[in-house]
């Protein structure tokens, strides 16, 4: 269900809920202001485009999303991929890629893929987010220390160039950066500042310092990117062509996947804090609508922001009204305070991004996984992390997910067992069939676990008898939850090979779902009803009856 409609039905738009949601929205707007501009600059676009994104996407997710307390906007996770798109295709290419990503997100939601996306394993998510954090941290050295711009494209070469240029740091810029960093981290601990967000305090203090002392050579938003226009975002269609659309598809898919992952993670965190329950598919649709509208008004990619959503909840936000108020505050900043926002030094925004990068890295969680996780998961974590840094995010995420899938299949295959049953384990079935013990020429095996392409070898290994082959083999399928095409094909070939060797094979106990697949694949044939039985006792009774018929047919 659409969150705004659910909130309306729950009475959360009544007057008694206005004040806490308005207060929460104002606080979130204050927090979002420096972050929106910092994320935009780090992504390679103008600072006002970050504000446009927070306004348009924030309102769209509030109205059409699946979580009534989600706050959306630009986030740090997008910086690496967006900066890469801008470097290769320009800002117009980024707008088009974001529009395509929005369409993909809507289609994901309509296809009800919300629950599936959350199954991407932790090592992959932690690996690429930690890699992104390192790239953001190094990428902001230029603004934090006032260094010359690095012209290398690869991250490690860019980092080496910046490291070599550290002796050329600008003292005033560095001092502003260090001071801003300290305020962003611990400013709220100052007397009377407990309710002022650290990033906002850092931005205001650095701006005032530049206005008062006017240090030479300190870069500001206005001196680097020009004045922020005092106008609302205008509708504009990005330029497009078929060739450009094709080239942007991989980047658009990555933007869509990152947006889906982060928005659903944010919604889960919000549910845990507020005791709500989000609709994951509707959340994807809402995020898709936001990323379709955002580039049409000059904005960039957006998703649910965990920090801003948590801030809203802590300050009393319970409905989409908080998100709408946060958008209204940012509109007011654009219209009335744009000239002052242009005087913000880039060193202060770099310090804020350093704090964001540290929070993104989840360093403690990363190290805990390295120490405690199984070796295969640690390998996936480190491979994803280093690929994010050394290649690009698209390669890292794709390879990380593929490796995780292979690891999952290996574990699933290892969990499948083909167990041989002796007399003691089938005593009840023997009694039901009128037998006292299992005949010496009858073997009973059960397949326990999903019988898919990764586990078919388990059956063949189990049936490689070291003793003489039995005359009858009963395969119990009670504990097979599903079977795929490869499993059906291998089961059919195994049965055929055994029958050619003189072993009669009977199947028993399959669930209705598995039995339908066996019949459809003609492993179980209606023309040969004696090959399948509803349970082991019936199969054993059939063997006894067959023996009796054979004995009666023999000449006395």
XYZ file of N, CA and C in Angstrom, residues 18-133:
348
model
N 0.493 17.129 13.953
C 1.205 18.106 13.146
C 2.520 18.551 13.782
N 2.449 18.970 15.041
C 3.623 19.586 15.675
C 4.837 18.657 15.692
N 4.734 17.394 16.180
C 5.938 16.542 16.182
C 6.493 16.287 14.787
N 5.642 16.166 13.789
C 6.124 15.922 12.432
C 6.730 17.178 11.811
N 6.185 18.346 12.140
C 6.776 19.597 11.641
C 8.162 19.789 12.255
N 8.282 19.554 13.567
C 9.583 19.684 14.224
C 10.587 18.700 13.622
N 10.152 17.455 13.427
C 11.051 16.447 12.836
C 11.475 16.852 11.441
N 10.532 17.382 10.656
C 10.855 17.796 9.295
C 11.847 18.943 9.264
N 11.704 19.909 10.190
C 12.649 21.031 10.248
C 14.050 20.558 10.616
N 14.124 19.634 11.587
C 15.431 19.116 11.987
C 16.080 18.353 10.839
N 15.306 17.512 10.159
C 15.844 16.743 9.038
C 16.280 17.671 7.910
N 15.522 18.728 7.645
C 15.903 19.684 6.615
C 17.233 20.351 6.922
N 17.446 20.661 8.197
C 18.707 21.272 8.616
C 19.862 20.293 8.408
N 19.625 19.014 8.736
C 20.655 17.986 8.537
C 20.917 17.766 7.049
N 19.857 17.776 6.240
C 19.977 17.464 4.817
C 20.684 18.560 4.027
N 20.608 19.805 4.511
C 21.153 20.934 3.747
C 22.634 20.761 3.408
N 23.521 20.590 4.370
C 24.939 20.431 3.990
C 25.211 19.117 3.261
N 24.487 18.056 3.644
C 24.724 16.768 3.006
C 24.342 16.797 1.527
N 23.199 17.421 1.217
C 22.743 17.461 -0.177
C 23.761 18.172 -1.062
N 24.279 19.302 -0.605
C 25.273 20.035 -1.399
C 26.591 19.268 -1.479
N 27.000 18.647 -0.362
C 28.268 17.903 -0.360
C 28.198 16.702 -1.298
N 27.093 15.967 -1.261
C 26.962 14.794 -2.134
C 26.925 15.207 -3.599
N 26.276 16.330 -3.895
C 26.212 16.799 -5.278
C 27.602 17.162 -5.789
N 28.360 17.910 -4.991
C 29.703 18.314 -5.411
C 30.595 17.098 -5.611
N 30.527 16.150 -4.665
C 31.352 14.933 -4.778
C 30.941 14.082 -5.974
N 29.698 14.201 -6.415
C 29.224 13.435 -7.573
C 29.556 14.106 -8.895
N 30.137 15.302 -8.851
C 30.544 15.980 -10.076
C 29.522 16.932 -10.652
N 28.491 17.300 -9.860
C 27.475 18.236 -10.352
C 27.448 19.455 -9.438
N 26.603 20.422 -9.759
C 26.529 21.659 -8.989
C 25.812 21.435 -7.661
N 26.153 22.213 -6.641
C 25.554 21.999 -5.315
C 24.042 22.137 -5.297
N 23.506 23.064 -6.104
C 22.050 23.232 -6.096
C 21.316 21.988 -6.596
N 22.001 21.166 -7.404
C 21.359 19.954 -7.895
C 21.133 18.947 -6.770
N 21.975 18.995 -5.740
C 21.724 18.174 -4.558
C 20.484 18.634 -3.819
N 20.282 19.957 -3.755
C 19.074 20.488 -3.118
C 17.838 20.140 -3.938
N 17.936 20.257 -5.266
C 16.809 19.873 -6.124
C 16.429 18.410 -5.884
N 17.449 17.576 -5.745
C 17.196 16.147 -5.536
C 16.456 15.908 -4.228
N 16.914 16.555 -3.156
C 16.265 16.372 -1.856
C 14.817 16.846 -1.891
N 14.563 17.936 -2.607
C 13.206 18.489 -2.655
C 12.280 17.585 -3.463
N 12.678 17.287 -4.699
C 11.786 16.528 -5.600
C 11.680 15.079 -5.162
N 12.819 14.412 -4.954
C 12.789 12.993 -4.584
C 12.217 12.807 -3.189
N 12.542 13.724 -2.271
C 11.998 13.602 -0.922
C 10.481 13.644 -0.913
N 9.901 14.545 -1.701
C 8.436 14.640 -1.772
C 7.839 13.423 -2.464
N 8.487 12.955 -3.542
C 7.951 11.810 -4.293
C 7.932 10.542 -3.447
N 9.010 10.278 -2.721
C 9.054 9.073 -1.888
C 8.049 9.180 -0.743
N 7.912 10.382 -0.176
C 6.937 10.560 0.903
C 5.522 10.264 0.435
N 5.196 10.642 -0.810
C 3.832 10.485 -1.322
C 3.569 9.124 -1.946
N 4.598 8.499 -2.548
C 4.362 7.275 -3.309
C 5.123 6.055 -2.776
N 5.952 6.222 -1.756
C 6.757 5.116 -1.252
C 5.968 4.149 -0.399
N 6.683 3.132 0.097
C 6.036 2.090 0.894
C 6.320 2.201 2.378
N 7.074 3.230 2.800
C 7.363 3.452 4.215
C 6.918 4.867 4.567
N 6.062 4.983 5.558
C 5.493 6.304 5.862
C 6.467 7.212 6.604
N 7.648 6.703 6.988
C 8.609 7.531 7.717
C 9.942 7.628 6.984
N 9.975 7.241 5.727
C 11.224 7.286 4.951
C 11.535 8.714 4.503
N 12.812 9.111 4.653
C 13.303 10.390 4.133
C 14.293 10.067 3.020
N 14.042 10.574 1.827
C 14.884 10.256 0.669
C 15.675 11.480 0.223
N 16.740 11.208 -0.498
C 17.580 12.269 -1.041
C 18.860 11.683 -1.574
N 19.808 12.510 -1.977
C 21.103 11.992 -2.439
C 21.862 11.386 -1.261
N 22.618 10.322 -1.517
C 23.371 9.658 -0.449
C 24.800 9.373 -0.914
N 25.652 9.044 0.051
C 27.055 8.787 -0.252
C 27.278 7.559 -1.109
N 26.377 6.582 -1.034
C 26.579 5.347 -1.798
C 26.622 5.599 -3.294
N 25.955 6.672 -3.739
C 25.887 6.945 -5.173
C 27.111 7.685 -5.709
N 27.901 8.275 -4.839
C 28.928 9.221 -5.285
C 29.848 8.621 -6.342
N 30.355 7.425 -6.068
C 31.346 6.825 -6.967
C 30.767 6.586 -8.352
N 29.601 5.962 -8.413
C 29.028 5.622 -9.717
C 28.567 6.883 -10.453
N 28.003 7.871 -9.721
C 27.542 9.095 -10.381
C 28.713 9.911 -10.911
N 29.786 10.001 -10.124
C 30.964 10.739 -10.590
C 31.560 10.085 -11.830
N 31.530 8.759 -11.877
C 32.033 8.057 -13.056
C 31.195 8.325 -14.289
N 29.868 8.370 -14.110
C 28.980 8.660 -15.246
C 29.198 10.083 -15.743
N 29.341 11.030 -14.817
C 29.576 12.432 -15.217
C 30.891 12.548 -15.973
N 31.928 11.863 -15.483
C 33.237 11.942 -16.142
C 33.189 11.381 -17.559
N 32.360 10.366 -17.791
C 32.326 9.725 -19.101
C 31.274 10.311 -20.043
N 30.109 10.663 -19.478
C 28.996 11.075 -20.338
C 28.500 12.495 -20.065
N 29.069 13.164 -19.073
C 28.622 14.507 -18.754
C 27.390 14.501 -17.869
N 26.970 15.691 -17.442
C 25.817 15.811 -16.552
C 24.539 15.333 -17.246
N 24.398 15.642 -18.544
C 23.193 15.193 -19.257
C 23.113 13.676 -19.298
N 24.273 13.011 -19.425
C 24.284 11.552 -19.383
C 23.873 11.033 -18.021
N 24.291 11.715 -16.956
C 23.887 11.313 -15.607
C 22.386 11.446 -15.420
N 21.809 12.531 -15.898
C 20.365 12.721 -15.766
C 19.600 11.621 -16.490
N 20.081 11.249 -17.674
C 19.409 10.198 -18.430
C 19.574 8.837 -17.745
N 20.776 8.568 -17.213
C 20.999 7.307 -16.505
C 20.103 7.211 -15.279
N 19.916 8.322 -14.571
C 19.038 8.334 -13.394
C 17.597 8.076 -13.791
N 17.171 8.671 -14.904
C 15.812 8.445 -15.407
C 15.601 6.970 -15.744
N 16.580 6.354 -16.416
C 16.488 4.931 -16.731
C 16.441 4.084 -15.461
N 17.260 4.459 -14.462
C 17.256 3.732 -13.195
C 15.895 3.818 -12.518
N 15.256 4.980 -12.606
C 13.921 5.133 -12.033
C 12.914 4.207 -12.686
N 12.987 4.104 -14.013
C 12.077 3.191 -14.723
C 12.330 1.755 -14.286
N 13.613 1.384 -14.142
C 13.942 0.031 -13.690
C 13.389 -0.245 -12.295
N 13.490 0.727 -11.407
C 12.984 0.544 -10.048
C 11.475 0.352 -10.037
N 10.767 1.114 -10.859
C 9.311 0.932 -10.950
C 8.987 -0.475 -11.440
N 9.714 -0.933 -12.467
C 9.477 -2.283 -12.986
C 9.802 -3.344 -11.941
N 10.865 -3.135 -11.156
C 11.195 -4.078 -10.078
C 10.052 -4.160 -9.065
N 9.506 -2.999 -8.723
C 8.404 -2.992 -7.771
C 7.170 -3.683 -8.324
N 6.838 -3.405 -9.595
C 5.676 -4.050 -10.216
C 5.877 -5.555 -10.342
N 7.135 -5.988 -10.526
C 7.441 -7.422 -10.606
C 7.571 -8.064 -9.227
N 7.352 -7.273 -8.171
C 7.375 -7.757 -6.788
C 8.727 -8.365 -6.418
N 9.785 -7.619 -6.739
C 11.134 -8.072 -6.434
C 11.668 -7.469 -5.136
N 10.811 -6.777 -4.392
C 11.266 -6.123 -3.180
C 11.888 -7.069 -2.174
N 11.260 -8.225 -1.970
C 11.785 -9.180 -0.987
C 13.067 -9.838 -1.486
N 13.186 -10.024 -2.815
C 14.350 -10.723 -3.368
C 15.616 -9.894 -3.210
N 15.516 -8.577 -3.430
C 16.694 -7.715 -3.400
C 17.340 -7.725 -2.017
N 16.519 -7.901 -0.975
C 17.071 -7.907 0.382
C 17.899 -9.151 0.673
N 17.885 -10.131 -0.244
C 18.646 -11.351 -0.029
C 20.106 -11.230 -0.462
N 20.516 -10.070 -0.995
C 21.936 -9.892 -1.332
C 22.745 -10.015 -0.049
N 23.748 -10.900 -0.020
C 24.419 -11.208 1.245
C 25.227 -10.062 1.829
N 25.377 -10.111 3.153
C 26.108 -9.078 3.885
C 27.528 -8.851 3.376
N 28.327 -9.914 3.100
C 29.698 -9.651 2.656
C 29.783 -8.773 1.414
N 28.832 -8.922 0.492
C 28.830 -8.095 -0.720
C 28.478 -6.648 -0.368
N 27.416 -6.456 0.434
C 26.984 -5.103 0.787
C 28.059 -4.385 1.596
N 28.592 -5.056 2.622
C 29.621 -4.432 3.458
C 30.876 -4.165 2.641
N 31.223 -5.092 1.738
C 32.421 -4.926 0.920
C 32.354 -3.713 0.021
N 31.235 -3.550 -0.712
C 31.224 -2.411 -1.640
C 30.957 -1.087 -0.931
N 30.198 -1.098 0.181
C 30.002 0.165 0.895
C 31.305 0.626 1.562
N 32.082 -0.316 2.080
C 33.386 0.057 2.654
C 34.323 0.576 1.569
N 34.292 -0.046 0.391
C 35.102 0.428 -0.722
C 34.699 1.828 -1.156
N 33.390 2.075 -1.222
C 32.904 3.413 -1.573
C 33.375 4.434 -0.538
N 33.329 4.041 0.736
C 33.754 4.961 1.803
C 35.214 5.358 1.637
